[in-house]
Coordinates of C-alpha atoms in Angstrom, one line a residue:
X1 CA -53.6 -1.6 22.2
X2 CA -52.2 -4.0 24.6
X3 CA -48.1 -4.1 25.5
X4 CA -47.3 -7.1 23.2
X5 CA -50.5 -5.9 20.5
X6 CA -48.4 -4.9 17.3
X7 CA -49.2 -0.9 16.0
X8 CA -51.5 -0.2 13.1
X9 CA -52.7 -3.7 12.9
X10 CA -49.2 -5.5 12.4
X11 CA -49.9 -9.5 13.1
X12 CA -47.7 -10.2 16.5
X13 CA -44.9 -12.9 16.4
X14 CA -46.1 -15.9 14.1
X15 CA -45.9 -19.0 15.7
X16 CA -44.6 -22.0 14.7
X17 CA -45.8 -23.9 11.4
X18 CA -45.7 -27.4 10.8
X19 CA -42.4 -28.1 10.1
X20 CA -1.9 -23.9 23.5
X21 CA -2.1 -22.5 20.0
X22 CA -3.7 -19.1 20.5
X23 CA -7.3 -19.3 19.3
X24 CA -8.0 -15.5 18.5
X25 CA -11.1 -14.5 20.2
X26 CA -13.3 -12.9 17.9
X27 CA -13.0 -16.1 15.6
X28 CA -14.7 -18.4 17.8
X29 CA -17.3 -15.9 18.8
X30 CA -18.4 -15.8 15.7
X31 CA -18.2 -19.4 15.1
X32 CA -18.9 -21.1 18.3
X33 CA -21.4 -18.3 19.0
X34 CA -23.8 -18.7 16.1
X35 CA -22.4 -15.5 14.7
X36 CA -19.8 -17.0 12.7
X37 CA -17.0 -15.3 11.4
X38 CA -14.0 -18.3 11.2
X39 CA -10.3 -18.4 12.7
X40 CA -8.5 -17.1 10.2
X41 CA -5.7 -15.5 12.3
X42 CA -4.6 -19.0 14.1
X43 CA -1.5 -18.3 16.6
X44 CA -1.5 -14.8 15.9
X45 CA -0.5 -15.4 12.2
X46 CA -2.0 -13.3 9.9
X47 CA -4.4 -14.7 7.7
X48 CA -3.9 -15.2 4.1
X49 CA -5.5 -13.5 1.2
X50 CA -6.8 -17.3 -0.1
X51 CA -8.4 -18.2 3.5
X52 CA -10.1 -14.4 3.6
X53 CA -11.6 -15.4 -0.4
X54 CA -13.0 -18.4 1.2
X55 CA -14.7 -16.7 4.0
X56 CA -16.0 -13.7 2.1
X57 CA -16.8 -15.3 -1.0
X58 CA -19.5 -17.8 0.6
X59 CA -20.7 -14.7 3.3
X60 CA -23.6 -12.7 1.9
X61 CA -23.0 -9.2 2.9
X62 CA -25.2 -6.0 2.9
X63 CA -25.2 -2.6 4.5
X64 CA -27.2 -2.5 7.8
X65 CA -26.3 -0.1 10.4
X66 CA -28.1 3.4 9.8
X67 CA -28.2 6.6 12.1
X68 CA -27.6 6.6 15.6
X69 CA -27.3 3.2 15.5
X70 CA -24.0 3.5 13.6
X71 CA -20.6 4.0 14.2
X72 CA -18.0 5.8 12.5
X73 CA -14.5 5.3 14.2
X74 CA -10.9 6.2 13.3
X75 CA -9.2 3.5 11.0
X76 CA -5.1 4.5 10.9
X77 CA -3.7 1.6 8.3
X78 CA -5.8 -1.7 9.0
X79 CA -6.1 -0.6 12.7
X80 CA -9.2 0.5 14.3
X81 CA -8.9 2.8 17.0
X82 CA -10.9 3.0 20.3
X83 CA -14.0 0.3 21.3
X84 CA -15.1 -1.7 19.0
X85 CA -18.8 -2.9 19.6
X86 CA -20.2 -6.0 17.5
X87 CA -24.0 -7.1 17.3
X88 CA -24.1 -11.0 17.3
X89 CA -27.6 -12.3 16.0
X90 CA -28.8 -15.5 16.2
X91 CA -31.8 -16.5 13.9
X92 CA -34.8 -18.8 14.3
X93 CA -35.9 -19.8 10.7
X94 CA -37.3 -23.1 10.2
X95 CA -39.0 -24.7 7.3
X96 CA -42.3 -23.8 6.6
X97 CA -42.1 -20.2 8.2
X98 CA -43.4 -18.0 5.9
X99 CA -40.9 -15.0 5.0
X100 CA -40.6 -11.9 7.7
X101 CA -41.4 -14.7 10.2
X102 CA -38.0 -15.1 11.6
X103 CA -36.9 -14.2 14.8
X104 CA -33.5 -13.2 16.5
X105 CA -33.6 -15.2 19.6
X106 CA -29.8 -14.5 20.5
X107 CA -28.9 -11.3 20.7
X108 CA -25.4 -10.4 22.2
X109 CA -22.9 -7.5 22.3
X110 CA -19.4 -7.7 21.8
X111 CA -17.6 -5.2 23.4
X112 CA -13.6 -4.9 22.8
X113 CA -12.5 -1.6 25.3
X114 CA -10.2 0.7 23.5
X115 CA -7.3 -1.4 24.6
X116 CA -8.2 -4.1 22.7
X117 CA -6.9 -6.6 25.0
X118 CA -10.1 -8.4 26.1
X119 CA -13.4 -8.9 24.8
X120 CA -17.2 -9.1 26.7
X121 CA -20.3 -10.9 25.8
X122 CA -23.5 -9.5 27.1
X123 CA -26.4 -10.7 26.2
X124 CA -30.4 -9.4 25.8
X125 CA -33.0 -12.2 26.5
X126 CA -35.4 -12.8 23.6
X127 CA -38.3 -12.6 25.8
X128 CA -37.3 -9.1 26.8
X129 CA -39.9 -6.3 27.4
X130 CA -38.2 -3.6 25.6
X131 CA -39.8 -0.4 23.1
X132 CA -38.5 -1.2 19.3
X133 CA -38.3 2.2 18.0
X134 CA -40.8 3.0 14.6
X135 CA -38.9 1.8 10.9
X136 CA -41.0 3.3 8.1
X137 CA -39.4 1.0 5.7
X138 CA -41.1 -2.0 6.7
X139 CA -44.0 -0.1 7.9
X140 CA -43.6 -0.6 11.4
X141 CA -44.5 2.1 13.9
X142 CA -43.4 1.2 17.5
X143 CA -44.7 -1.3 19.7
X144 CA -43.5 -2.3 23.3
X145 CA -43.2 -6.2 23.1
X146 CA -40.1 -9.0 23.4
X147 CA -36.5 -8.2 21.9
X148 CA -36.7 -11.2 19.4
X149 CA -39.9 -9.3 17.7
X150 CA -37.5 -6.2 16.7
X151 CA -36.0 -9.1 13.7
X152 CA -39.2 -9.7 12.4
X153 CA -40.8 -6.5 12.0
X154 CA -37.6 -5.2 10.3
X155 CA -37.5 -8.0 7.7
X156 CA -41.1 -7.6 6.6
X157 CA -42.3 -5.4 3.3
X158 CA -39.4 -6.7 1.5
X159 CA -36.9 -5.3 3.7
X160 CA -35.3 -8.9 4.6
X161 CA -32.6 -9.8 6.9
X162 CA -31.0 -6.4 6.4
X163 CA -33.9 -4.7 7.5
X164 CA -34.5 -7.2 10.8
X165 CA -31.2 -7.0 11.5
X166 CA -31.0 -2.7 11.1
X167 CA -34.2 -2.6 13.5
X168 CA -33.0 -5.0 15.7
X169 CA -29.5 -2.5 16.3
X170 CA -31.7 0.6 16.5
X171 CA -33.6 -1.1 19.2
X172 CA -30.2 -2.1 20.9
X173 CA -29.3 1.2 20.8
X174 CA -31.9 3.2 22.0
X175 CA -32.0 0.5 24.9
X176 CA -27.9 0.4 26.0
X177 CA -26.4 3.6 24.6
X178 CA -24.2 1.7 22.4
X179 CA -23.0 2.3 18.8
X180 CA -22.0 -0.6 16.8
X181 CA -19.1 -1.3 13.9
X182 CA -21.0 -4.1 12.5
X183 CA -23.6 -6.9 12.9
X184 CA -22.9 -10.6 12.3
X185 CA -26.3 -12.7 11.8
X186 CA -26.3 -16.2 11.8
X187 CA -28.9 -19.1 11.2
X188 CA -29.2 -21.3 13.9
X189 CA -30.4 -24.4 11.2
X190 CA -27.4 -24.4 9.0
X191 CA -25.1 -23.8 11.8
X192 CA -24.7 -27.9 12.1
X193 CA -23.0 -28.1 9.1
X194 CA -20.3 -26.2 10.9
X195 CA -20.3 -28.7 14.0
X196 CA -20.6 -31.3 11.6
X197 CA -17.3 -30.3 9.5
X198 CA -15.6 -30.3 13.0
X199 CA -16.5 -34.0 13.5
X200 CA -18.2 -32.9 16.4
X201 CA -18.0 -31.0 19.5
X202 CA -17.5 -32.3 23.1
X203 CA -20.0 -30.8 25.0
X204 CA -21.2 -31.5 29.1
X205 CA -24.6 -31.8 30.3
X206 CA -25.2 -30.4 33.2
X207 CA -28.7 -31.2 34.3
X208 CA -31.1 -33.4 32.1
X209 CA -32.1 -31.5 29.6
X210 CA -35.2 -32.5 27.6
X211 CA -35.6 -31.1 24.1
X212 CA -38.9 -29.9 22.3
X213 CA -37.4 -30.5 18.8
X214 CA -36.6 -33.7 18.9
X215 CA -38.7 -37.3 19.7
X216 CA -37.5 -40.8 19.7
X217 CA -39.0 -42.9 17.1
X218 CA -38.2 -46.7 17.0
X219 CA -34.6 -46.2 19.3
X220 CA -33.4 -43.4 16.7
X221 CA -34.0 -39.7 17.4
X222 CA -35.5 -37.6 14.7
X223 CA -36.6 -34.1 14.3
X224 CA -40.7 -33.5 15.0
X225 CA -42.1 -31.9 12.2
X226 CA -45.0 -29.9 13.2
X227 CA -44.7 -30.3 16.9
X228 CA -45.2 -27.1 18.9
X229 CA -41.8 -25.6 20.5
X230 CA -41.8 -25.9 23.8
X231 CA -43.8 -29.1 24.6
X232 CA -42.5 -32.2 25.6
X233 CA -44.1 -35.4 24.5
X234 CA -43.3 -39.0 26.1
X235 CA -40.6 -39.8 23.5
X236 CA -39.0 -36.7 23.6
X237 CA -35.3 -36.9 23.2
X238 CA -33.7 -36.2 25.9
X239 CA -29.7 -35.1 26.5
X240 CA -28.5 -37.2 29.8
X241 CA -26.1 -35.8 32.4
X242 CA -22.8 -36.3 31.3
X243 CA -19.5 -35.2 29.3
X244 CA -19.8 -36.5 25.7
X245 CA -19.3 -36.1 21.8
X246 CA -22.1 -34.4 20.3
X247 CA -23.0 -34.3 16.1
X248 CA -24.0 -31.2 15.3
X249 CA -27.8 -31.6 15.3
X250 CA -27.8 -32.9 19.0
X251 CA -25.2 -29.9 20.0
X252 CA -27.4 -27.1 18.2
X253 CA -30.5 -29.0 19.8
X254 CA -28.9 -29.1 23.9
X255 CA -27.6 -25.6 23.4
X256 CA -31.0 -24.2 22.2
X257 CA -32.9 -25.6 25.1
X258 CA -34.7 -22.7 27.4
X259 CA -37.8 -24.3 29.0
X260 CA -36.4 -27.8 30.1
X261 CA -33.9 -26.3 33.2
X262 CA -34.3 -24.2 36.2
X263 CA -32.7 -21.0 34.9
X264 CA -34.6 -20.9 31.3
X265 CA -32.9 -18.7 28.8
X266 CA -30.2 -18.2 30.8
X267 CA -29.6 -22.1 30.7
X268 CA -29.6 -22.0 27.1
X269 CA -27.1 -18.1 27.2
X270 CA -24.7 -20.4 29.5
X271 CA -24.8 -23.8 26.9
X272 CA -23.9 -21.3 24.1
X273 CA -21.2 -20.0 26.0
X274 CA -20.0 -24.0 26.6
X275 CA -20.6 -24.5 22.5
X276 CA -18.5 -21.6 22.5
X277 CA -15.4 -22.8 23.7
X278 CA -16.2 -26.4 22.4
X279 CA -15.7 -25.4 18.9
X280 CA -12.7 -23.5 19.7
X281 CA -10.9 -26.2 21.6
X282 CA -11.9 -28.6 18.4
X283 CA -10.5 -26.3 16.1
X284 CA -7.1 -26.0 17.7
X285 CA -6.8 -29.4 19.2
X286 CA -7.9 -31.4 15.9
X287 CA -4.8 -30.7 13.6
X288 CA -7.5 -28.6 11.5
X289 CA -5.4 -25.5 11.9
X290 CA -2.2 -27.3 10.0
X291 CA -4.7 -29.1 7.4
X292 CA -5.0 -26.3 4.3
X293 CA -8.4 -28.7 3.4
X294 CA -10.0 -28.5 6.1
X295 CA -9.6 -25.2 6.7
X296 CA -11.5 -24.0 3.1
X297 CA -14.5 -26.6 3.7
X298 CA -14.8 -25.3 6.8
X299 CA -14.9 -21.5 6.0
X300 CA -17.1 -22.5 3.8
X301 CA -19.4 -24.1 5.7
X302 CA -19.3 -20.9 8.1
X303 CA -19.7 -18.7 5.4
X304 CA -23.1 -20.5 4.4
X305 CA -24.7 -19.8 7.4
X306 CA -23.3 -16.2 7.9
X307 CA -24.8 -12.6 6.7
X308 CA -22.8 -9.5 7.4
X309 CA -22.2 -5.6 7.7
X310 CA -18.5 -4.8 8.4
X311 CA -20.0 -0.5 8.8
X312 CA -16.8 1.4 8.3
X313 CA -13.9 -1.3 8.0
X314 CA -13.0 -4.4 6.0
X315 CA -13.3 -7.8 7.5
X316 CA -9.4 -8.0 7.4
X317 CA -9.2 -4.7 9.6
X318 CA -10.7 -6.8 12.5
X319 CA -8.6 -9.9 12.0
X320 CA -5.6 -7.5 12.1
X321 CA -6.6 -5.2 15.2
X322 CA -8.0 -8.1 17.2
X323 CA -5.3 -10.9 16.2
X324 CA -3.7 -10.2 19.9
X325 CA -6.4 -11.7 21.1
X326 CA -7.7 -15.5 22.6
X327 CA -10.2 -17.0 24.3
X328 CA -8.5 -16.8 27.3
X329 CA -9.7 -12.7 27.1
X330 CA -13.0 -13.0 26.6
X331 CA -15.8 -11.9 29.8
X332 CA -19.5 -13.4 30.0
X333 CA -21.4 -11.4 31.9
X334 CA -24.9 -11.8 33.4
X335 CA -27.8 -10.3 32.7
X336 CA -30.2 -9.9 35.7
X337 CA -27.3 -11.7 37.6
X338 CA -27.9 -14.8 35.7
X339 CA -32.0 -15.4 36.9
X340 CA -35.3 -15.0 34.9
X341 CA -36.8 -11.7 36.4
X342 CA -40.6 -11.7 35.4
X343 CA -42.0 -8.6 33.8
X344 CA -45.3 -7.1 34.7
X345 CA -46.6 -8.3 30.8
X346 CA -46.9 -12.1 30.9
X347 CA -44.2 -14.4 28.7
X348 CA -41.7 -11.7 29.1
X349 CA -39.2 -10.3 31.6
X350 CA -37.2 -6.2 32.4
X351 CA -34.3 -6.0 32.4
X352 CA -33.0 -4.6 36.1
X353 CA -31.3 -1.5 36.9
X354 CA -28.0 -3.0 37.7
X355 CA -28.3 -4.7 34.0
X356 CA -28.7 -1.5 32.9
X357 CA -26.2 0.3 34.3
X358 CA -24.0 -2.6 33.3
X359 CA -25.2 -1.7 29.4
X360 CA -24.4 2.1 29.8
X361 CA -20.7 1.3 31.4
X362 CA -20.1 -0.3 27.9
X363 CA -21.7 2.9 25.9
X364 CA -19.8 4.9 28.0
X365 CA -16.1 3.2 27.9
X366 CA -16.3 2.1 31.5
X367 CA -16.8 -1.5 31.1
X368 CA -13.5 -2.3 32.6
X369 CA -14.3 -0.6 35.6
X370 CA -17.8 -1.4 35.7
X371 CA -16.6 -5.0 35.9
X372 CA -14.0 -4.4 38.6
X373 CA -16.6 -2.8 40.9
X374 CA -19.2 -5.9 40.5
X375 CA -17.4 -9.4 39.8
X376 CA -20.2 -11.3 40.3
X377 CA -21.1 -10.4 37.2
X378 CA -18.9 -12.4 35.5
X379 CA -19.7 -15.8 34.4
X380 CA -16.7 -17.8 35.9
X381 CA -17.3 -21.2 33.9
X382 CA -19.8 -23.2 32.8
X383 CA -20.7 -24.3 36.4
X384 CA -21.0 -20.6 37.4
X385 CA -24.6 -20.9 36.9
X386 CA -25.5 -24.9 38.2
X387 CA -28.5 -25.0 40.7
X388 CA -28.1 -27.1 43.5
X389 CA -29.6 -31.0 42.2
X390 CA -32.7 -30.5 44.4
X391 CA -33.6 -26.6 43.8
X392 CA -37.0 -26.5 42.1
X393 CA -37.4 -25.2 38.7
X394 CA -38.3 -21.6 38.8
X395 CA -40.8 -19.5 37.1
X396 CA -39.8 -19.5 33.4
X397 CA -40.8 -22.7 33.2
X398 CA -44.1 -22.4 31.8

């Protein structure tokens, strides 16, 4: 069997088919961040009951985290002690994918040290070489292949988004150390509507970005149906350098672009991060947080796109113990110091010691210092990561 050859004759990865208010931080994450849990705790208010019915009543929810994947911490009142660690999954399912087909393509960490008083985002690229440990249930057995494959063999012999999403934590796990309290998984596709219900995002283009979803046909762009991902054609749309207002189906498109800019995936890691805060200054700047209306339609637009385990604690427990929080306290850090580092197995990349180490600080409660020993591992701004205008592209784009 080859690295990326699936065990016991599993198909691999199925490609495509045709087809200043205080914003608390751990709302936009899971917003902005395609893992979308909305502000409900806006300028440290606590949320009310009939925002939290909104929310919950339109999230599907289901129990994921098993074994050692699982954590089980101390919950005094609606606080929860010590670190709390969150796995944030971002789904690729399109139309015409046939089910157990869909893949986590973002897959971050949140990490909250026991102090609670800062958050970090660390993120494992999709085209990872990483061992997914065995999962009986959907009668997988191992295999040594990308991060984003952990999703799909999960979800397959009826085992659905609860099993891709339990797979996909037990792979995390066995890979960093950590434990998690829950797992927030979002589809990237219905995410729009959320953008959309903002009126838009503003968004800044940092290099021209061309994007393999979209072509221009007769001056209008629309989506092409049954074009391969990642080629370009002659009328591909492309997103021009520039500060601008974005709908949400050209936002979703420029921050899911990996193979159009110099750094790859960690281009598209860095334009989350800017949809990130995007959302989050629209929500507090917009007059949405005073508007009762717009507040529902858009938790319910969130909660259409969102599926989640809360483990050991109720959704309000984490709006209470992280309402101290904003978006001023939250860390990006970089993985392989922000640039593609090829793996010995073609398509994919390793992970490097120092990213490692980096991982185990969190498992261990030594982020904090972790972090204070190597700052430049922290992703400044959305600049942090712009290449000179005439460096070449690098090797992840193929």
């Amino acid at each position: 069997m080859t690295p990326l050859e699936s065990p016991r004759g599993l198909p691999d990865i199925p490609p495509l088919r045709t087809r200043r208010r205080r914003l608390p931080v751990w709302a936009v994450l899971m917003l902005g961040m395609m893992v979308l849990v909305l502000a409900l705790g806006f300028g440290g208010a606590l949320v009310t009951q009939s925002y939290l019915h909104s929310l919950t009543s339109a999230v599907e929810t289901g129990s994921v985290l098993e074994g050692e994947a699982r954590k089980e911490p101390t919950v005094e009142g609606r606080d929860l002690r010590g670190a709390i660690d969150l796995l944030l999954l971002g789904l690729d399912t399109r139309d015409g994918w046939v089910e157990g087909s869909g893949r986590a393509d973002t897959i971050i960490m949140l990490h909250v040290p026991a102090g609670h008083d800062r958050a970090y985002l660390m993120s494992i690229p999709r085209d990872a070489l990483v061992q997914i440990p065995a999962y009986p249930k959907a009668n997988f057995y191992g295999a040594r292949t990308r991060a984003n494959a952990a999703y799909t063999y999960g979800s397959r012999n009826g085992q659905g988004w609860q099993g891709g999403a339990a797979l996909t934590a037990n792979m995390v796990h066995a890979l960093t150390g950590l434990k998690f309290d829950g797992v927030a998984v979002v589809d990237f596709d219905a995410f729009k509507n959320v953008v959309d219900e903002l009126d838009g995002v503003h968004l800044c283009v940092d290099h021209e970005t061309r994007s393999d979803h979209f072509v221009v046909v007769d001056g209008k762009p629309q989506y092409a149906y049954g074009k391969k991902s990642g080629v370009f054609l002659p009328n591909s749309y492309v997103h021009h350098v520039g500060c601008r207002d974005m709908e949400g189906w050209e936002a979703l498109d420029f921050v899911r672009q990996r193979k159009s800019g110099p750094y790859g995936d960690y281009d598209r890691q860095r334009h989350q991060q800017q949809l990130l805060k995007a959302v989050g200054d629209k929500v507090a700047s917009a007059g949405i947080i005073t508007n009762p209306i717009k507040i529902n339609s858009l938790l319910k637009a969130a909660g259409s796109t969102l599926k989640l385990d809360t483990g050991h604690a109720d959704l309000f427990d984490y709006i209470w113990t992280l309402r101290g929080l904003s978006t001023t306290d939250l860390v990006m850090l970089k993985t392989n110091n922000g640039m593609y580092n090829r793996a010995k197995v073609k398509g994919t990349q390793a992970l490097s010691p120092q990213t490692l180490l980096m991982f185990q600080a969190a498992a261990d409660g030594t982020l904090d210092e972790y972090v204070a020993a190597h700052p430049e591992s922290v992703i400044d701004d959305a600049s942090d990561l712009e290449p000179p205008m005439d460096s070449p592209a690098s090797a992840n784009r193929r």
